[in-house]
Amino acid sequence: MKNILVTGGAGYIGSHCVKRLVADGHNVTVLDNLGRGHREAVEAAGQGKATLEVVDLRDTDGVEAVLRKHDIQAVIHFAALAYVGESVTDPLKYYDNNTAGSVSLLTAMDRAGVKRIVFSSTCATYGEPTQDQMPITETLAQNPINPYGGSKLMTERAPIAYARAHGDFAFGAPRYF
């Protein structure tokens, strides 16, 4: 059993992750600003066993406090804005929330000594591959065509650099299609 923090755990995908983690016997803390998530999703998914902490990811000190309070050992990071069209009309909102918020999370993790994270990324980091580049593989060049994909790609790069500087840090970044 581990103490796991799920950022964005009040959203659709995050709440399903919470449900699975609780079913597997983990101690789950959800960190969500409830901007697009729902308290009820955590209550339903967590079956009364998950704790909700309403904190914005960009509040580094607040995130660090949650990590320490719940003795978090690993993070699963779903918190992000994810509307492609909105990212085109309001790109700074996406870089602030998705990229800066993720750097804030990594900073809080560094301060609290948390060394494991799974970051929920996206296939939007690849842009629009040509027909001869299909199926998409990990070796395909990443060339996002919208700020949503760009913000996620920048976020992927931060833990790569951090892991190079800190050999005991580990992360994964699945990209959903």
PDB file of C-alpha atoms in Angstrom:
ATOM      1  CA  MET A   1       0.000   0.000   0.000  1.00  0.00           C
ATOM      2  CA  LYS A   2       1.293   3.436  -0.954  1.00  0.00           C
ATOM      3  CA  ASN A   3       0.278   7.010  -0.256  1.00  0.00           C
ATOM      4  CA  ILE A   4      -0.511   8.377  -3.700  1.00  0.00           C
ATOM      5  CA  LEU A   5      -1.443  11.889  -4.788  1.00  0.00           C
ATOM      6  CA  VAL A   6      -3.689  12.162  -7.846  1.00  0.00           C
ATOM      7  CA  THR A   7      -3.707  15.668  -9.299  1.00  0.00           C
ATOM      8  CA  GLY A   8      -6.854  16.415 -11.256  1.00  0.00           C
ATOM      9  CA  GLY A   9      -8.506  13.488  -9.507  1.00  0.00           C
ATOM     10  CA  ALA A  10     -11.870  15.263  -9.540  1.00  0.00           C
ATOM     11  CA  GLY A  11     -11.979  15.084 -13.336  1.00  0.00           C
ATOM     12  CA  TYR A  12     -13.165  12.258 -15.540  1.00  0.00           C
ATOM     13  CA  ILE A  13      -9.945  10.296 -16.101  1.00  0.00           C
ATOM     14  CA  GLY A  14      -8.474  11.198 -12.725  1.00  0.00           C
ATOM     15  CA  SER A  15     -11.534  10.002 -10.816  1.00  0.00           C
ATOM     16  CA  HIS A  16     -11.373   6.626 -12.576  1.00  0.00           C
ATOM     17  CA  CYS A  17      -7.733   6.342 -11.525  1.00  0.00           C
ATOM     18  CA  VAL A  18      -8.751   7.190  -7.940  1.00  0.00           C
ATOM     19  CA  LYS A  19     -11.376   4.448  -8.038  1.00  0.00           C
ATOM     20  CA  ARG A  20      -8.810   1.856  -9.154  1.00  0.00           C
ATOM     21  CA  LEU A  21      -6.189   2.943  -6.614  1.00  0.00           C
ATOM     22  CA  VAL A  22      -8.697   2.820  -3.744  1.00  0.00           C
ATOM     23  CA  ALA A  23      -9.890  -0.619  -4.888  1.00  0.00           C
ATOM     24  CA  ASP A  24      -6.257  -1.764  -4.836  1.00  0.00           C
ATOM     25  CA  GLY A  25      -5.915  -0.624  -1.220  1.00  0.00           C
ATOM     26  CA  HIS A  26      -3.807   2.521  -1.642  1.00  0.00           C
ATOM     27  CA  ASN A  27      -4.188   5.663   0.438  1.00  0.00           C
ATOM     28  CA  VAL A  28      -5.312   8.230  -2.115  1.00  0.00           C
ATOM     29  CA  THR A  29      -5.227  11.995  -1.822  1.00  0.00           C
ATOM     30  CA  VAL A  30      -6.739  14.040  -4.627  1.00  0.00           C
ATOM     31  CA  LEU A  31      -5.401  17.513  -5.338  1.00  0.00           C
ATOM     32  CA  ASP A  32      -7.753  19.558  -7.511  1.00  0.00           C
ATOM     33  CA  ASN A  33      -8.720  23.227  -7.757  1.00  0.00           C
ATOM     34  CA  LEU A  34     -12.251  22.155  -8.815  1.00  0.00           C
ATOM     35  CA  GLY A  35     -12.090  24.557 -11.762  1.00  0.00           C
ATOM     36  CA  ARG A  36     -13.352  21.820 -14.062  1.00  0.00           C
ATOM     37  CA  GLY A  37     -13.446  18.868 -11.675  1.00  0.00           C
ATOM     38  CA  HIS A  38     -16.218  17.867  -9.307  1.00  0.00           C
ATOM     39  CA  ARG A  39     -16.100  17.110  -5.595  1.00  0.00           C
ATOM     40  CA  GLU A  40     -18.803  14.483  -6.194  1.00  0.00           C
ATOM     41  CA  ALA A  41     -16.517  12.591  -8.594  1.00  0.00           C
ATOM     42  CA  VAL A  42     -13.949  12.151  -5.816  1.00  0.00           C
ATOM     43  CA  GLU A  43     -16.602  11.104  -3.313  1.00  0.00           C
ATOM     44  CA  ALA A  44     -18.033   8.516  -5.723  1.00  0.00           C
ATOM     45  CA  ALA A  45     -14.683   7.198  -6.948  1.00  0.00           C
ATOM     46  CA  GLY A  46     -13.072   7.173  -3.533  1.00  0.00           C
ATOM     47  CA  GLN A  47     -16.041   5.551  -1.791  1.00  0.00           C
ATOM     48  CA  GLY A  48     -15.313   7.707   1.224  1.00  0.00           C
ATOM     49  CA  LYS A  49     -11.695   6.518   1.332  1.00  0.00           C
ATOM     50  CA  ALA A  50     -10.026   9.217  -0.796  1.00  0.00           C
ATOM     51  CA  THR A  51      -9.168  12.605   0.651  1.00  0.00           C
ATOM     52  CA  LEU A  52      -9.791  15.750  -1.407  1.00  0.00           C
ATOM     53  CA  GLU A  53      -7.464  18.719  -1.000  1.00  0.00           C
ATOM     54  CA  VAL A  54      -8.706  21.792  -2.894  1.00  0.00           C
ATOM     55  CA  VAL A  55      -5.440  23.461  -3.916  1.00  0.00           C
ATOM     56  CA  ASP A  56      -4.379  25.021  -7.200  1.00  0.00           C
ATOM     57  CA  LEU A  57      -1.361  23.273  -8.697  1.00  0.00           C
ATOM     58  CA  ARG A  58       0.366  26.626  -9.191  1.00  0.00           C
ATOM     59  CA  ASP A  59       0.400  27.155  -5.405  1.00  0.00           C
ATOM     60  CA  THR A  60       3.780  25.498  -4.832  1.00  0.00           C
ATOM     61  CA  ASP A  61       3.740  25.982  -1.064  1.00  0.00           C
ATOM     62  CA  GLY A  62       0.191  24.612  -0.844  1.00  0.00           C
ATOM     63  CA  VAL A  63       1.093  21.567  -2.939  1.00  0.00           C
ATOM     64  CA  GLU A  64       4.193  20.946  -0.826  1.00  0.00           C
ATOM     65  CA  ALA A  65       2.065  21.112   2.329  1.00  0.00           C
ATOM     66  CA  VAL A  66      -0.319  18.480   0.924  1.00  0.00           C
ATOM     67  CA  LEU A  67       2.577  16.205  -0.041  1.00  0.00           C
ATOM     68  CA  ARG A  68       4.005  16.428   3.460  1.00  0.00           C
ATOM     69  CA  LYS A  69       0.657  16.216   5.298  1.00  0.00           C
ATOM     70  CA  HIS A  70      -0.247  12.937   3.596  1.00  0.00           C
ATOM     71  CA  ASP A  71       3.299  11.515   3.424  1.00  0.00           C
ATOM     72  CA  ILE A  72       2.944  11.095  -0.342  1.00  0.00           C
ATOM     73  CA  GLN A  73       5.247   8.531  -1.972  1.00  0.00           C
ATOM     74  CA  ALA A  74       4.179   8.909  -5.611  1.00  0.00           C
ATOM     75  CA  VAL A  75       2.157  11.274  -7.799  1.00  0.00           C
ATOM     76  CA  ILE A  76      -0.127  10.582 -10.740  1.00  0.00           C
ATOM     77  CA  HIS A  77      -0.554  13.890 -12.547  1.00  0.00           C
ATOM     78  CA  PHE A  78      -3.760  14.419 -14.539  1.00  0.00           C
ATOM     79  CA  ALA A  79      -4.425  18.088 -13.696  1.00  0.00           C
ATOM     80  CA  ALA A  80      -4.561  20.064 -16.945  1.00  0.00           C
ATOM     81  CA  LEU A  81      -6.737  22.141 -19.181  1.00  0.00           C
ATOM     82  CA  ALA A  82      -7.515  20.046 -22.247  1.00  0.00           C
ATOM     83  CA  TYR A  83      -9.664  21.917 -24.780  1.00  0.00           C
ATOM     84  CA  VAL A  84      -7.693  22.298 -27.999  1.00  0.00           C
ATOM     85  CA  GLY A  85      -9.887  25.105 -29.392  1.00  0.00           C
ATOM     86  CA  GLU A  86      -9.677  27.096 -26.169  1.00  0.00           C
ATOM     87  CA  SER A  87      -5.893  26.648 -26.154  1.00  0.00           C
ATOM     88  CA  VAL A  88      -5.743  28.360 -29.547  1.00  0.00           C
ATOM     89  CA  THR A  89      -7.790  31.366 -28.424  1.00  0.00           C
ATOM     90  CA  ASP A  90      -6.214  31.619 -24.946  1.00  0.00           C
ATOM     91  CA  PRO A  91      -2.738  30.044 -25.201  1.00  0.00           C
ATOM     92  CA  LEU A  92      -1.221  31.725 -22.148  1.00  0.00           C
ATOM     93  CA  LYS A  93      -3.927  30.170 -19.976  1.00  0.00           C
ATOM     94  CA  TYR A  94      -2.720  26.735 -21.122  1.00  0.00           C
ATOM     95  CA  TYR A  95       0.973  27.381 -20.641  1.00  0.00           C
ATOM     96  CA  ASP A  96       0.278  28.901 -17.216  1.00  0.00           C
ATOM     97  CA  ASN A  97      -1.986  26.115 -16.001  1.00  0.00           C
ATOM     98  CA  ASN A  98      -0.459  23.079 -17.707  1.00  0.00           C
ATOM     99  CA  THR A  99       3.238  23.888 -17.930  1.00  0.00           C
ATOM    100  CA  ALA A 100       3.792  26.309 -15.045  1.00  0.00           C
ATOM    101  CA  GLY A 101       1.439  24.257 -12.860  1.00  0.00           C
ATOM    102  CA  SER A 102       3.453  21.127 -13.568  1.00  0.00           C
ATOM    103  CA  VAL A 103       6.745  22.885 -12.803  1.00  0.00           C
ATOM    104  CA  SER A 104       5.173  24.036  -9.535  1.00  0.00           C
ATOM    105  CA  LEU A 105       4.238  20.417  -8.775  1.00  0.00           C
ATOM    106  CA  LEU A 106       7.769  19.203  -9.540  1.00  0.00           C
ATOM    107  CA  THR A 107       9.198  21.951  -7.322  1.00  0.00           C
ATOM    108  CA  ALA A 108       6.896  20.948  -4.457  1.00  0.00           C
ATOM    109  CA  MET A 109       7.850  17.293  -4.977  1.00  0.00           C
ATOM    110  CA  ASP A 110      11.540  18.218  -4.865  1.00  0.00           C
ATOM    111  CA  ARG A 111      11.068  20.118  -1.607  1.00  0.00           C
ATOM    112  CA  ALA A 112       9.051  17.282  -0.046  1.00  0.00           C
ATOM    113  CA  GLY A 113      11.368  14.518  -1.269  1.00  0.00           C
ATOM    114  CA  VAL A 114       8.798  12.781  -3.499  1.00  0.00           C
ATOM    115  CA  LYS A 115      10.708  10.923  -6.220  1.00  0.00           C
ATOM    116  CA  ARG A 116       8.037   9.226  -8.398  1.00  0.00           C
ATOM    117  CA  ILE A 117       5.521  10.668 -10.857  1.00  0.00           C
ATOM    118  CA  VAL A 118       3.382   9.488 -13.746  1.00  0.00           C
ATOM    119  CA  PHE A 119       2.439  12.399 -15.996  1.00  0.00           C
ATOM    120  CA  SER A 120      -0.641  12.072 -18.174  1.00  0.00           C
ATOM    121  CA  SER A 121       0.458  13.456 -21.528  1.00  0.00           C
ATOM    122  CA  THR A 122      -1.194  13.418 -24.952  1.00  0.00           C
ATOM    123  CA  CYS A 123      -0.702  12.367 -28.545  1.00  0.00           C
ATOM    124  CA  ALA A 124      -1.195  16.068 -29.378  1.00  0.00           C
ATOM    125  CA  THR A 125       2.541  16.455 -28.748  1.00  0.00           C
ATOM    126  CA  TYR A 126       3.113  14.820 -32.154  1.00  0.00           C
ATOM    127  CA  GLY A 127       1.044  17.262 -34.187  1.00  0.00           C
ATOM    128  CA  GLU A 128      -0.297  15.846 -37.456  1.00  0.00           C
ATOM    129  CA  PRO A 129       1.862  12.967 -38.669  1.00  0.00           C
ATOM    130  CA  THR A 130       1.775  12.139 -42.356  1.00  0.00           C
ATOM    131  CA  GLN A 131       0.305   8.873 -43.599  1.00  0.00           C
ATOM    132  CA  ASP A 132       3.782   7.352 -44.007  1.00  0.00           C
ATOM    133  CA  GLN A 133       4.506   8.118 -40.322  1.00  0.00           C
ATOM    134  CA  MET A 134       1.619   5.942 -39.181  1.00  0.00           C
ATOM    135  CA  PRO A 135       1.367   4.225 -36.841  1.00  0.00           C
ATOM    136  CA  ILE A 136       2.886   6.775 -34.486  1.00  0.00           C
ATOM    137  CA  THR A 137       5.894   5.494 -32.547  1.00  0.00           C
ATOM    138  CA  GLU A 138       7.948   6.971 -29.719  1.00  0.00           C
ATOM    139  CA  THR A 139      10.685   7.905 -32.207  1.00  0.00           C
ATOM    140  CA  LEU A 140       8.439  10.203 -34.269  1.00  0.00           C
ATOM    141  CA  ALA A 141       9.388  13.868 -33.975  1.00  0.00           C
ATOM    142  CA  GLN A 142       7.120  15.809 -31.652  1.00  0.00           C
ATOM    143  CA  ASN A 143       5.768  18.893 -33.375  1.00  0.00           C
ATOM    144  CA  PRO A 144       2.553  20.079 -31.719  1.00  0.00           C
ATOM    145  CA  ILE A 145       0.240  22.299 -33.773  1.00  0.00           C
ATOM    146  CA  ASN A 146      -1.685  23.913 -30.916  1.00  0.00           C
ATOM    147  CA  PRO A 147      -0.901  25.386 -27.498  1.00  0.00           C
ATOM    148  CA  TYR A 148      -2.524  22.432 -25.704  1.00  0.00           C
ATOM    149  CA  GLY A 149      -0.058  19.997 -27.303  1.00  0.00           C
ATOM    150  CA  GLY A 150       2.765  22.488 -26.852  1.00  0.00           C
ATOM    151  CA  SER A 151       2.052  22.927 -23.151  1.00  0.00           C
ATOM    152  CA  LYS A 152       2.039  19.158 -22.645  1.00  0.00           C
ATOM    153  CA  LEU A 153       5.302  18.708 -24.580  1.00  0.00           C
ATOM    154  CA  MET A 154       6.995  21.390 -22.493  1.00  0.00           C
ATOM    155  CA  THR A 155       5.709  19.626 -19.396  1.00  0.00           C
ATOM    156  CA  GLU A 156       7.175  16.310 -20.579  1.00  0.00           C
ATOM    157  CA  ARG A 157      10.584  17.939 -20.910  1.00  0.00           C
ATOM    158  CA  ALA A 158      10.746  19.250 -17.340  1.00  0.00           C
ATOM    159  CA  PRO A 159      10.877  15.860 -15.561  1.00  0.00           C
ATOM    160  CA  ILE A 160      13.335  14.571 -18.177  1.00  0.00           C
ATOM    161  CA  ALA A 161      15.751  17.358 -17.259  1.00  0.00           C
ATOM    162  CA  TYR A 162      15.063  16.913 -13.544  1.00  0.00           C
ATOM    163  CA  ALA A 163      15.689  13.146 -13.765  1.00  0.00           C
ATOM    164  CA  ARG A 164      19.036  13.769 -15.472  1.00  0.00           C
ATOM    165  CA  ALA A 165      20.058  16.011 -12.586  1.00  0.00           C
ATOM    166  CA  HIS A 166      18.636  13.716  -9.878  1.00  0.00           C
ATOM    167  CA  GLY A 167      19.339  10.052 -10.564  1.00  0.00           C
ATOM    168  CA  ASP A 168      16.914   8.811  -7.901  1.00  0.00           C
ATOM    169  CA  PHE A 169      13.908  10.479  -9.583  1.00  0.00           C
ATOM    170  CA  ALA A 170      11.692   8.361 -11.840  1.00  0.00           C
ATOM    171  CA  PHE A 171       8.748   9.218 -14.070  1.00  0.00           C
ATOM    172  CA  GLY A 172       6.625   7.981 -16.906  1.00  0.00           C
ATOM    173  CA  ALA A 173       4.563   9.972 -19.409  1.00  0.00           C
ATOM    174  CA  PRO A 174       1.954   7.932 -21.278  1.00  0.00           C
ATOM    175  CA  ARG A 175       0.466   9.712 -24.289  1.00  0.00           C
ATOM    176  CA  TYR A 176      -3.194   8.999 -24.928  1.00  0.00           C
ATOM    177  CA  PHE A 177      -4.639   8.619 -28.404  1.00  0.00           C
TER     178      PHE A 177
END
